[in-house]
């Protein structure tokens, strides 16, 4: 494998490890953006969605991985 | 003038995150030096550092061209992807679901692979050793560069963040020169847990700012988010560590 491919793979791997986690984070940001830009929701609601969404996502991803590990 | 209260979270996050990455790079460079001597190790390290400097010099000025809100949003999302990934991994390691990263094992594996190449009497061994050190420095260094840019660029804190990262490099080098062994006693998972929490807190803050959220308490909100992520992380460790029997019942 060339060094460039390795560096590119590492760059992607820096941000994406578990696909569920990455997709869920992007979904949380997308929801926050939609309610902020199109629905003009109060800022505190946008911030709340972002914070609670991220907290829920990391919890769900870790618990999902631990359940999968137990099944193996 | 940047106040210490504003710069402290960025400096601390950059220092701790860089500490983890530099320890990993140092382990591999030391393995190369042990098997093939310092010449290929230092040549590879120097070439890796030069490439990183070129990347920073080439891409750094582009940051000034991006509008602040767009920059905060992009960096915020990347920080969320990066920070929550670290936090998730640290939670799973603390819960015993994933094995802890062991620098002594990583050193032994790298040493073995180079010794096998030596036994095969590979003619290009110095080249292989140099490339090994180069790859380690570039790959771990890219993460350090990203962390410095991510925690520093949104609020003009690039210099304090870079100082935090540089301090980590100097500290690892000093200890490395003194003990001349892989730094296996660094509590890597605790550091990753802490850094994952800080980067996730920064990520929520910057993404919110990028979307136009004016956080109550301004920069202090980052500390509040960090406390929330810490509590959630600790609770998740407990939940993820439950014995298998409990969940099957």
PDB file of C-alpha atoms in Angstrom:
ATOM      1  CA  UNK A   1       0.000   0.000   0.000  1.00  0.00           C
ATOM      2  CA  UNK A   2       1.452   3.381  -0.925  1.00  0.00           C
ATOM      3  CA  UNK A   3       2.184   5.900   1.818  1.00  0.00           C
ATOM      4  CA  UNK A   4      -0.351   8.320   0.309  1.00  0.00           C
ATOM      5  CA  UNK A   5      -3.119   5.699   0.524  1.00  0.00           C
ATOM      6  CA  UNK A   6      -2.102   4.937   4.086  1.00  0.00           C
ATOM      7  CA  UNK A   7      -2.201   8.636   5.024  1.00  0.00           C
ATOM      8  CA  UNK A   8      -5.618   9.087   3.357  1.00  0.00           C
ATOM      9  CA  UNK A   9      -6.967   5.991   5.119  1.00  0.00           C
ATOM     10  CA  UNK A  10      -5.617   7.286   8.439  1.00  0.00           C
ATOM     11  CA  UNK A  11      -7.201  10.693   7.791  1.00  0.00           C
ATOM     12  CA  UNK A  12     -10.625   9.110   7.252  1.00  0.00           C
ATOM     13  CA  UNK A  13     -10.035   6.797  10.238  1.00  0.00           C
ATOM     14  CA  UNK A  14      -9.385   9.863  12.424  1.00  0.00           C
ATOM     15  CA  UNK A  15     -13.064  10.771  12.101  1.00  0.00           C
ATOM     16  CA  UNK A  16     -14.862   7.561  11.211  1.00  0.00           C
ATOM     17  CA  UNK A  17     -14.394   4.419  13.257  1.00  0.00           C
ATOM     18  CA  UNK A  18     -17.893   3.194  13.987  1.00  0.00           C
ATOM     19  CA  UNK A  19     -20.219   3.997  11.050  1.00  0.00           C
ATOM     20  CA  UNK A  20     -23.271   4.132  13.343  1.00  0.00           C
ATOM     21  CA  UNK A  21     -21.592   6.801  15.496  1.00  0.00           C
ATOM     22  CA  UNK A  22     -20.479   8.918  12.518  1.00  0.00           C
ATOM     23  CA  UNK A  23     -23.884   8.793  10.779  1.00  0.00           C
ATOM     24  CA  UNK A  24     -25.740   9.515  14.030  1.00  0.00           C
ATOM     25  CA  UNK A  25     -23.526  12.555  14.792  1.00  0.00           C
ATOM     26  CA  UNK A  26     -24.132  13.944  11.284  1.00  0.00           C
ATOM     27  CA  UNK A  27     -27.880  13.304  11.717  1.00  0.00           C
ATOM     28  CA  UNK A  28     -27.917  15.235  15.030  1.00  0.00           C
ATOM     29  CA  UNK A  29     -26.090  18.181  13.413  1.00  0.00           C
ATOM     30  CA  UNK A  30     -28.485  18.041  10.418  1.00  0.00           C
ATOM     31  CA  UNK A  31     -31.543  18.147  12.716  1.00  0.00           C
ATOM     32  CA  UNK A  32     -30.049  21.075  14.671  1.00  0.00           C
ATOM     33  CA  UNK A  33     -29.292  22.893  11.389  1.00  0.00           C
ATOM     34  CA  UNK A  34     -32.813  22.292  10.029  1.00  0.00           C
ATOM     35  CA  UNK A  35     -34.580  23.586  13.153  1.00  0.00           C
ATOM     36  CA  UNK A  36     -32.188  26.536  13.313  1.00  0.00           C
ATOM     37  CA  UNK A  37     -32.223  27.622   9.654  1.00  0.00           C
ATOM     38  CA  UNK A  38     -35.628  26.591   8.318  1.00  0.00           C
ATOM     39  CA  UNK A  39     -37.800  26.531  11.432  1.00  0.00           C
ATOM     40  CA  UNK A  40     -36.035  29.513  13.071  1.00  0.00           C
ATOM     41  CA  UNK A  41     -36.246  27.739  16.439  1.00  0.00           C
ATOM     42  CA  UNK A  42     -34.983  29.526  19.582  1.00  0.00           C
ATOM     43  CA  UNK A  43     -31.186  29.265  19.968  1.00  0.00           C
ATOM     44  CA  UNK A  44     -31.480  27.459  23.285  1.00  0.00           C
ATOM     45  CA  UNK A  45     -33.520  24.710  21.591  1.00  0.00           C
ATOM     46  CA  UNK A  46     -30.928  24.338  18.807  1.00  0.00           C
ATOM     47  CA  UNK A  47     -28.146  24.109  21.402  1.00  0.00           C
ATOM     48  CA  UNK A  48     -30.161  21.640  23.480  1.00  0.00           C
ATOM     49  CA  UNK A  49     -30.787  19.366  20.492  1.00  0.00           C
ATOM     50  CA  UNK A  50     -27.075  19.430  19.670  1.00  0.00           C
ATOM     51  CA  UNK A  51     -25.892  18.690  23.218  1.00  0.00           C
ATOM     52  CA  UNK A  52     -28.524  16.088  24.146  1.00  0.00           C
ATOM     53  CA  UNK A  53     -28.238  14.477  20.698  1.00  0.00           C
ATOM     54  CA  UNK A  54     -24.458  14.068  20.972  1.00  0.00           C
ATOM     55  CA  UNK A  55     -24.685  12.717  24.519  1.00  0.00           C
ATOM     56  CA  UNK A  56     -27.370  10.201  23.470  1.00  0.00           C
ATOM     57  CA  UNK A  57     -25.422   9.169  20.381  1.00  0.00           C
ATOM     58  CA  UNK A  58     -22.148   8.380  22.187  1.00  0.00           C
ATOM     59  CA  UNK A  59     -24.032   6.484  24.891  1.00  0.00           C
ATOM     60  CA  UNK A  60     -26.023   4.461  22.345  1.00  0.00           C
ATOM     61  CA  UNK A  61     -22.927   3.682  20.269  1.00  0.00           C
ATOM     62  CA  UNK A  62     -20.894   2.473  23.275  1.00  0.00           C
ATOM     63  CA  UNK A  63     -23.749   0.352  24.662  1.00  0.00           C
ATOM     64  CA  UNK A  64     -24.410  -1.078  21.203  1.00  0.00           C
ATOM     65  CA  UNK A  65     -20.740  -2.115  20.925  1.00  0.00           C
ATOM     66  CA  UNK A  66     -20.739  -3.688  24.406  1.00  0.00           C
ATOM     67  CA  UNK A  67     -23.926  -5.674  23.615  1.00  0.00           C
ATOM     68  CA  UNK A  68     -22.391  -6.866  20.329  1.00  0.00           C
ATOM     69  CA  UNK A  69     -19.240  -7.920  22.221  1.00  0.00           C
ATOM     70  CA  UNK A  70     -21.292  -9.984  24.710  1.00  0.00           C
ATOM     71  CA  UNK A  71     -23.093 -11.796  21.882  1.00  0.00           C
ATOM     72  CA  UNK A  72     -19.704 -12.881  20.480  1.00  0.00           C
TER      73      UNK A  72
ATOM     74  CA  UNK B   1      -4.759  40.156  24.571  1.00  0.00           C
ATOM     75  CA  UNK B   2      -5.975  36.583  25.163  1.00  0.00           C
ATOM     76  CA  UNK B   3      -6.996  35.861  28.752  1.00  0.00           C
ATOM     77  CA  UNK B   4      -5.761  32.714  30.476  1.00  0.00           C
ATOM     78  CA  UNK B   5      -9.373  31.669  31.182  1.00  0.00           C
ATOM     79  CA  UNK B   6     -10.115  31.695  27.419  1.00  0.00           C
ATOM     80  CA  UNK B   7      -6.878  29.998  26.385  1.00  0.00           C
ATOM     81  CA  UNK B   8      -6.666  27.370  29.168  1.00  0.00           C
ATOM     82  CA  UNK B   9      -9.170  24.841  27.741  1.00  0.00           C
ATOM     83  CA  UNK B  10      -7.536  25.029  24.276  1.00  0.00           C
ATOM     84  CA  UNK B  11      -3.995  24.737  25.678  1.00  0.00           C
ATOM     85  CA  UNK B  12      -4.946  21.844  27.992  1.00  0.00           C
ATOM     86  CA  UNK B  13      -6.830  19.939  25.270  1.00  0.00           C
ATOM     87  CA  UNK B  14      -3.970  20.394  22.778  1.00  0.00           C
ATOM     88  CA  UNK B  15      -1.365  19.393  25.395  1.00  0.00           C
ATOM     89  CA  UNK B  16      -3.136  16.235  26.589  1.00  0.00           C
ATOM     90  CA  UNK B  17      -4.213  15.051  23.125  1.00  0.00           C
ATOM     91  CA  UNK B  18      -0.728  15.669  21.735  1.00  0.00           C
ATOM     92  CA  UNK B  19       0.786  13.798  24.668  1.00  0.00           C
ATOM     93  CA  UNK B  20      -1.107  10.637  23.643  1.00  0.00           C
ATOM     94  CA  UNK B  21      -0.130  10.964  19.965  1.00  0.00           C
ATOM     95  CA  UNK B  22       3.522  11.844  20.621  1.00  0.00           C
ATOM     96  CA  UNK B  23       3.922   8.880  23.003  1.00  0.00           C
ATOM     97  CA  UNK B  24       2.609   6.571  20.225  1.00  0.00           C
ATOM     98  CA  UNK B  25       4.976   8.049  17.615  1.00  0.00           C
ATOM     99  CA  UNK B  26       7.906   7.979  20.066  1.00  0.00           C
ATOM    100  CA  UNK B  27       7.343   4.249  20.740  1.00  0.00           C
ATOM    101  CA  UNK B  28       7.780   3.394  17.051  1.00  0.00           C
ATOM    102  CA  UNK B  29      10.737   5.756  16.504  1.00  0.00           C
ATOM    103  CA  UNK B  30      12.449   4.230  19.552  1.00  0.00           C
ATOM    104  CA  UNK B  31      11.826   0.694  18.221  1.00  0.00           C
ATOM    105  CA  UNK B  32      13.429   1.715  14.896  1.00  0.00           C
ATOM    106  CA  UNK B  33      16.404   3.259  16.722  1.00  0.00           C
ATOM    107  CA  UNK B  34      16.843   0.161  18.913  1.00  0.00           C
ATOM    108  CA  UNK B  35      16.922  -2.239  15.950  1.00  0.00           C
ATOM    109  CA  UNK B  36      18.613  -0.153  13.239  1.00  0.00           C
ATOM    110  CA  UNK B  37      20.252   2.748  15.092  1.00  0.00           C
ATOM    111  CA  UNK B  38      19.405   6.415  15.380  1.00  0.00           C
ATOM    112  CA  UNK B  39      20.332   7.405  11.814  1.00  0.00           C
ATOM    113  CA  UNK B  40      17.293   5.932  10.001  1.00  0.00           C
ATOM    114  CA  UNK B  41      15.084   6.765  13.011  1.00  0.00           C
ATOM    115  CA  UNK B  42      16.065  10.431  12.999  1.00  0.00           C
ATOM    116  CA  UNK B  43      16.030  10.670   9.184  1.00  0.00           C
ATOM    117  CA  UNK B  44      12.481   9.288   9.062  1.00  0.00           C
ATOM    118  CA  UNK B  45      11.407  11.523  11.943  1.00  0.00           C
ATOM    119  CA  UNK B  46      12.935  14.601  10.322  1.00  0.00           C
ATOM    120  CA  UNK B  47      11.279  13.858   6.968  1.00  0.00           C
ATOM    121  CA  UNK B  48       7.923  13.308   8.704  1.00  0.00           C
ATOM    122  CA  UNK B  49       8.200  16.584  10.613  1.00  0.00           C
ATOM    123  CA  UNK B  50       9.204  18.413   7.414  1.00  0.00           C
ATOM    124  CA  UNK B  51       6.113  17.085   5.596  1.00  0.00           C
ATOM    125  CA  UNK B  52       3.898  18.205   8.496  1.00  0.00           C
ATOM    126  CA  UNK B  53       5.454  21.701   8.461  1.00  0.00           C
ATOM    127  CA  UNK B  54       4.865  21.941   4.684  1.00  0.00           C
ATOM    128  CA  UNK B  55       1.223  20.882   5.150  1.00  0.00           C
ATOM    129  CA  UNK B  56       0.668  23.436   7.929  1.00  0.00           C
ATOM    130  CA  UNK B  57       2.361  26.241   5.931  1.00  0.00           C
ATOM    131  CA  UNK B  58       0.387  25.351   2.786  1.00  0.00           C
ATOM    132  CA  UNK B  59      -3.036  24.891   4.376  1.00  0.00           C
ATOM    133  CA  UNK B  60      -2.777  27.287   7.352  1.00  0.00           C
ATOM    134  CA  UNK B  61      -3.312  30.547   5.389  1.00  0.00           C
ATOM    135  CA  UNK B  62      -6.463  29.036   3.796  1.00  0.00           C
ATOM    136  CA  UNK B  63      -8.132  29.148   7.233  1.00  0.00           C
ATOM    137  CA  UNK B  64      -8.123  32.982   7.113  1.00  0.00           C
ATOM    138  CA  UNK B  65     -10.099  32.871   3.848  1.00  0.00           C
ATOM    139  CA  UNK B  66     -13.023  30.897   5.319  1.00  0.00           C
ATOM    140  CA  UNK B  67     -15.865  32.922   6.935  1.00  0.00           C
ATOM    141  CA  UNK B  68     -15.836  32.504  10.740  1.00  0.00           C
ATOM    142  CA  UNK B  69     -19.270  30.837  11.100  1.00  0.00           C
ATOM    143  CA  UNK B  70     -18.530  28.339   8.304  1.00  0.00           C
ATOM    144  CA  UNK B  71     -15.110  27.598   9.855  1.00  0.00           C
ATOM    145  CA  UNK B  72     -16.674  27.071  13.306  1.00  0.00           C
ATOM    146  CA  UNK B  73     -19.342  24.764  11.852  1.00  0.00           C
ATOM    147  CA  UNK B  74     -16.905  22.621   9.828  1.00  0.00           C
ATOM    148  CA  UNK B  75     -14.372  22.397  12.668  1.00  0.00           C
ATOM    149  CA  UNK B  76     -17.171  21.770  15.179  1.00  0.00           C
ATOM    150  CA  UNK B  77     -18.549  18.821  13.191  1.00  0.00           C
ATOM    151  CA  UNK B  78     -15.045  17.369  12.658  1.00  0.00           C
ATOM    152  CA  UNK B  79     -14.360  17.782  16.392  1.00  0.00           C
ATOM    153  CA  UNK B  80     -17.597  15.960  17.215  1.00  0.00           C
ATOM    154  CA  UNK B  81     -16.628  13.079  14.906  1.00  0.00           C
ATOM    155  CA  UNK B  82     -13.082  12.989  16.315  1.00  0.00           C
ATOM    156  CA  UNK B  83     -13.848  13.667  19.998  1.00  0.00           C
ATOM    157  CA  UNK B  84     -16.888  11.389  20.357  1.00  0.00           C
ATOM    158  CA  UNK B  85     -14.914   8.606  18.610  1.00  0.00           C
ATOM    159  CA  UNK B  86     -12.138   8.972  21.235  1.00  0.00           C
ATOM    160  CA  UNK B  87     -14.669   9.141  24.060  1.00  0.00           C
ATOM    161  CA  UNK B  88     -16.506   6.032  22.807  1.00  0.00           C
ATOM    162  CA  UNK B  89     -13.254   4.082  22.543  1.00  0.00           C
ATOM    163  CA  UNK B  90     -12.125   5.214  26.024  1.00  0.00           C
ATOM    164  CA  UNK B  91     -15.521   4.203  27.488  1.00  0.00           C
ATOM    165  CA  UNK B  92     -15.280   0.747  25.876  1.00  0.00           C
ATOM    166  CA  UNK B  93     -11.687   0.309  27.110  1.00  0.00           C
ATOM    167  CA  UNK B  94     -12.606   1.409  30.651  1.00  0.00           C
ATOM    168  CA  UNK B  95     -15.552  -1.010  30.602  1.00  0.00           C
ATOM    169  CA  UNK B  96     -13.281  -3.864  29.537  1.00  0.00           C
ATOM    170  CA  UNK B  97     -15.035  -4.312  26.174  1.00  0.00           C
ATOM    171  CA  UNK B  98     -11.891  -3.302  24.228  1.00  0.00           C
ATOM    172  CA  UNK B  99      -8.326  -4.150  25.239  1.00  0.00           C
ATOM    173  CA  UNK B 100      -6.193  -1.304  26.618  1.00  0.00           C
ATOM    174  CA  UNK B 101      -3.514   0.116  24.303  1.00  0.00           C
ATOM    175  CA  UNK B 102      -0.134  -1.133  25.513  1.00  0.00           C
ATOM    176  CA  UNK B 103       2.970   0.855  24.463  1.00  0.00           C
ATOM    177  CA  UNK B 104       5.308  -1.961  25.570  1.00  0.00           C
ATOM    178  CA  UNK B 105       3.405  -4.393  23.304  1.00  0.00           C
ATOM    179  CA  UNK B 106       3.422  -1.910  20.401  1.00  0.00           C
ATOM    180  CA  UNK B 107       7.190  -1.452  20.873  1.00  0.00           C
ATOM    181  CA  UNK B 108       7.779  -5.219  20.944  1.00  0.00           C
ATOM    182  CA  UNK B 109       5.660  -5.752  17.800  1.00  0.00           C
ATOM    183  CA  UNK B 110       7.517  -3.048  15.855  1.00  0.00           C
ATOM    184  CA  UNK B 111      10.881  -4.374  17.064  1.00  0.00           C
ATOM    185  CA  UNK B 112       9.934  -7.936  16.020  1.00  0.00           C
ATOM    186  CA  UNK B 113       8.826  -6.849  12.567  1.00  0.00           C
ATOM    187  CA  UNK B 114      12.123  -4.995  11.961  1.00  0.00           C
ATOM    188  CA  UNK B 115      14.177  -7.901  13.326  1.00  0.00           C
ATOM    189  CA  UNK B 116      12.362 -10.282  10.944  1.00  0.00           C
ATOM    190  CA  UNK B 117      13.279  -8.003   8.048  1.00  0.00           C
ATOM    191  CA  UNK B 118      16.883  -8.063   9.326  1.00  0.00           C
ATOM    192  CA  UNK B 119      16.864 -11.895   9.404  1.00  0.00           C
ATOM    193  CA  UNK B 120      15.614 -11.927   5.813  1.00  0.00           C
ATOM    194  CA  UNK B 121      18.726  -9.802   5.145  1.00  0.00           C
ATOM    195  CA  UNK B 122      16.598  -7.264   3.409  1.00  0.00           C
ATOM    196  CA  UNK B 123      18.975  -5.046   1.479  1.00  0.00           C
ATOM    197  CA  UNK B 124      16.781  -1.997   1.975  1.00  0.00           C
ATOM    198  CA  UNK B 125      16.528  -2.335   5.751  1.00  0.00           C
ATOM    199  CA  UNK B 126      17.640   1.216   6.600  1.00  0.00           C
ATOM    200  CA  UNK B 127      15.122   2.473   4.059  1.00  0.00           C
ATOM    201  CA  UNK B 128      12.355   0.338   5.636  1.00  0.00           C
ATOM    202  CA  UNK B 129      13.332   1.529   9.133  1.00  0.00           C
ATOM    203  CA  UNK B 130      13.344   5.169   8.001  1.00  0.00           C
ATOM    204  CA  UNK B 131       9.944   4.805   6.338  1.00  0.00           C
ATOM    205  CA  UNK B 132       8.565   3.177   9.513  1.00  0.00           C
ATOM    206  CA  UNK B 133       9.654   6.199  11.605  1.00  0.00           C
ATOM    207  CA  UNK B 134       8.398   8.579   8.875  1.00  0.00           C
ATOM    208  CA  UNK B 135       4.938   6.939   8.798  1.00  0.00           C
ATOM    209  CA  UNK B 136       4.619   7.023  12.595  1.00  0.00           C
ATOM    210  CA  UNK B 137       5.537  10.707  12.776  1.00  0.00           C
ATOM    211  CA  UNK B 138       3.266  11.715   9.862  1.00  0.00           C
ATOM    212  CA  UNK B 139       0.237   9.682  10.962  1.00  0.00           C
ATOM    213  CA  UNK B 140       0.353  10.685  14.638  1.00  0.00           C
ATOM    214  CA  UNK B 141       1.483  14.207  13.700  1.00  0.00           C
ATOM    215  CA  UNK B 142      -1.563  14.702  11.453  1.00  0.00           C
ATOM    216  CA  UNK B 143      -3.776  14.106  14.490  1.00  0.00           C
ATOM    217  CA  UNK B 144      -1.763  16.654  16.507  1.00  0.00           C
ATOM    218  CA  UNK B 145      -2.075  19.235  13.691  1.00  0.00           C
ATOM    219  CA  UNK B 146      -5.831  18.640  13.452  1.00  0.00           C
ATOM    220  CA  UNK B 147      -6.292  19.000  17.223  1.00  0.00           C
ATOM    221  CA  UNK B 148      -4.279  22.249  17.332  1.00  0.00           C
ATOM    222  CA  UNK B 149      -6.244  23.721  14.403  1.00  0.00           C
ATOM    223  CA  UNK B 150      -9.570  22.455  15.759  1.00  0.00           C
ATOM    224  CA  UNK B 151      -9.266  23.795  19.294  1.00  0.00           C
ATOM    225  CA  UNK B 152      -7.443  26.968  18.251  1.00  0.00           C
ATOM    226  CA  UNK B 153      -8.791  28.249  14.952  1.00  0.00           C
ATOM    227  CA  UNK B 154     -12.337  29.184  15.991  1.00  0.00           C
ATOM    228  CA  UNK B 155     -11.276  31.873  18.481  1.00  0.00           C
ATOM    229  CA  UNK B 156      -7.803  32.955  17.360  1.00  0.00           C
ATOM    230  CA  UNK B 157      -6.148  30.539  19.809  1.00  0.00           C
ATOM    231  CA  UNK B 158      -3.856  28.798  17.325  1.00  0.00           C
ATOM    232  CA  UNK B 159      -0.671  30.004  19.038  1.00  0.00           C
ATOM    233  CA  UNK B 160      -1.663  28.935  22.605  1.00  0.00           C
ATOM    234  CA  UNK B 161      -2.904  25.563  21.247  1.00  0.00           C
ATOM    235  CA  UNK B 162       0.369  25.089  19.323  1.00  0.00           C
ATOM    236  CA  UNK B 163       2.314  25.910  22.506  1.00  0.00           C
ATOM    237  CA  UNK B 164       0.315  23.204  24.344  1.00  0.00           C
ATOM    238  CA  UNK B 165       1.172  20.654  21.624  1.00  0.00           C
ATOM    239  CA  UNK B 166       4.829  21.704  21.560  1.00  0.00           C
ATOM    240  CA  UNK B 167       5.037  21.360  25.349  1.00  0.00           C
ATOM    241  CA  UNK B 168       3.750  17.778  25.014  1.00  0.00           C
ATOM    242  CA  UNK B 169       6.432  16.984  22.381  1.00  0.00           C
ATOM    243  CA  UNK B 170       9.197  18.444  24.558  1.00  0.00           C
ATOM    244  CA  UNK B 171       7.957  16.588  27.650  1.00  0.00           C
ATOM    245  CA  UNK B 172       7.807  13.211  25.860  1.00  0.00           C
ATOM    246  CA  UNK B 173      11.252  13.737  24.304  1.00  0.00           C
ATOM    247  CA  UNK B 174      12.794  14.729  27.647  1.00  0.00           C
ATOM    248  CA  UNK B 175      11.314  11.744  29.494  1.00  0.00           C
ATOM    249  CA  UNK B 176      12.156   9.482  26.531  1.00  0.00           C
ATOM    250  CA  UNK B 177      15.796  10.580  26.526  1.00  0.00           C
ATOM    251  CA  UNK B 178      15.995  10.022  30.291  1.00  0.00           C
ATOM    252  CA  UNK B 179      14.324   6.599  30.519  1.00  0.00           C
ATOM    253  CA  UNK B 180      15.228   5.371  27.004  1.00  0.00           C
ATOM    254  CA  UNK B 181      12.260   2.986  26.988  1.00  0.00           C
ATOM    255  CA  UNK B 182       8.727   3.135  25.561  1.00  0.00           C
ATOM    256  CA  UNK B 183       6.619   5.276  27.881  1.00  0.00           C
ATOM    257  CA  UNK B 184       4.387   2.407  28.963  1.00  0.00           C
ATOM    258  CA  UNK B 185       3.353   4.019  32.250  1.00  0.00           C
ATOM    259  CA  UNK B 186       1.453   6.878  30.644  1.00  0.00           C
ATOM    260  CA  UNK B 187      -2.198   6.334  31.659  1.00  0.00           C
ATOM    261  CA  UNK B 188      -3.234   6.467  28.015  1.00  0.00           C
ATOM    262  CA  UNK B 189      -6.886   5.514  28.405  1.00  0.00           C
ATOM    263  CA  UNK B 190      -7.444   8.040  31.210  1.00  0.00           C
ATOM    264  CA  UNK B 191      -5.855  10.695  28.996  1.00  0.00           C
ATOM    265  CA  UNK B 192      -7.993   9.624  26.017  1.00  0.00           C
ATOM    266  CA  UNK B 193     -11.094   9.718  28.217  1.00  0.00           C
ATOM    267  CA  UNK B 194     -10.263  13.264  29.338  1.00  0.00           C
ATOM    268  CA  UNK B 195      -9.319  14.464  25.872  1.00  0.00           C
ATOM    269  CA  UNK B 196     -12.398  12.824  24.287  1.00  0.00           C
ATOM    270  CA  UNK B 197     -14.537  14.737  26.804  1.00  0.00           C
ATOM    271  CA  UNK B 198     -12.802  18.077  26.103  1.00  0.00           C
ATOM    272  CA  UNK B 199     -12.848  17.691  22.311  1.00  0.00           C
ATOM    273  CA  UNK B 200     -16.532  16.664  22.368  1.00  0.00           C
ATOM    274  CA  UNK B 201     -17.305  19.726  24.522  1.00  0.00           C
ATOM    275  CA  UNK B 202     -15.426  21.959  22.054  1.00  0.00           C
ATOM    276  CA  UNK B 203     -17.264  20.223  19.192  1.00  0.00           C
ATOM    277  CA  UNK B 204     -20.722  20.957  20.611  1.00  0.00           C
ATOM    278  CA  UNK B 205     -19.657  24.566  21.337  1.00  0.00           C
ATOM    279  CA  UNK B 206     -18.194  25.314  17.877  1.00  0.00           C
ATOM    280  CA  UNK B 207     -20.991  23.529  15.980  1.00  0.00           C
ATOM    281  CA  UNK B 208     -23.558  25.529  17.969  1.00  0.00           C
ATOM    282  CA  UNK B 209     -21.692  28.799  17.320  1.00  0.00           C
ATOM    283  CA  UNK B 210     -21.490  27.886  13.642  1.00  0.00           C
ATOM    284  CA  UNK B 211     -25.285  27.470  13.611  1.00  0.00           C
ATOM    285  CA  UNK B 212     -25.685  30.877  15.317  1.00  0.00           C
ATOM    286  CA  UNK B 213     -26.255  29.672  18.896  1.00  0.00           C
ATOM    287  CA  UNK B 214     -25.174  32.261  21.478  1.00  0.00           C
ATOM    288  CA  UNK B 215     -24.313  29.933  24.366  1.00  0.00           C
ATOM    289  CA  UNK B 216     -25.239  31.140  27.851  1.00  0.00           C
ATOM    290  CA  UNK B 217     -22.053  31.871  29.837  1.00  0.00           C
ATOM    291  CA  UNK B 218     -20.034  32.129  26.571  1.00  0.00           C
ATOM    292  CA  UNK B 219     -16.747  30.161  26.905  1.00  0.00           C
ATOM    293  CA  UNK B 220     -17.782  28.800  30.320  1.00  0.00           C
ATOM    294  CA  UNK B 221     -20.357  26.689  28.465  1.00  0.00           C
ATOM    295  CA  UNK B 222     -17.433  24.500  27.264  1.00  0.00           C
ATOM    296  CA  UNK B 223     -16.673  23.552  30.878  1.00  0.00           C
ATOM    297  CA  UNK B 224     -20.345  22.788  31.557  1.00  0.00           C
ATOM    298  CA  UNK B 225     -20.469  20.541  28.459  1.00  0.00           C
ATOM    299  CA  UNK B 226     -17.259  18.814  29.624  1.00  0.00           C
ATOM    300  CA  UNK B 227     -18.861  18.037  33.000  1.00  0.00           C
ATOM    301  CA  UNK B 228     -21.954  16.626  31.252  1.00  0.00           C
ATOM    302  CA  UNK B 229     -19.833  14.427  28.930  1.00  0.00           C
ATOM    303  CA  UNK B 230     -17.768  13.262  31.939  1.00  0.00           C
ATOM    304  CA  UNK B 231     -20.870  12.196  33.882  1.00  0.00           C
ATOM    305  CA  UNK B 232     -22.399  10.507  30.834  1.00  0.00           C
ATOM    306  CA  UNK B 233     -19.082   8.770  30.116  1.00  0.00           C
ATOM    307  CA  UNK B 234     -18.817   7.403  33.662  1.00  0.00           C
ATOM    308  CA  UNK B 235     -22.438   6.191  33.659  1.00  0.00           C
ATOM    309  CA  UNK B 236     -21.932   4.544  30.248  1.00  0.00           C
ATOM    310  CA  UNK B 237     -18.791   2.746  31.504  1.00  0.00           C
ATOM    311  CA  UNK B 238     -20.870   1.271  34.354  1.00  0.00           C
ATOM    312  CA  UNK B 239     -23.669   0.222  31.991  1.00  0.00           C
ATOM    313  CA  UNK B 240     -21.322  -1.215  29.345  1.00  0.00           C
ATOM    314  CA  UNK B 241     -19.322  -3.148  31.949  1.00  0.00           C
ATOM    315  CA  UNK B 242     -22.321  -5.126  33.269  1.00  0.00           C
ATOM    316  CA  UNK B 243     -21.610  -8.859  33.284  1.00  0.00           C
ATOM    317  CA  UNK B 244     -23.000 -10.894  30.405  1.00  0.00           C
ATOM    318  CA  UNK B 245     -25.249 -12.975  32.704  1.00  0.00           C
ATOM    319  CA  UNK B 246     -27.201  -9.884  33.781  1.00  0.00           C
ATOM    320  CA  UNK B 247     -28.115  -8.904  30.233  1.00  0.00           C
ATOM    321  CA  UNK B 248     -29.137 -12.382  29.171  1.00  0.00           C
ATOM    322  CA  UNK B 249     -31.436 -12.879  32.159  1.00  0.00           C
TER     323      UNK B 249
END
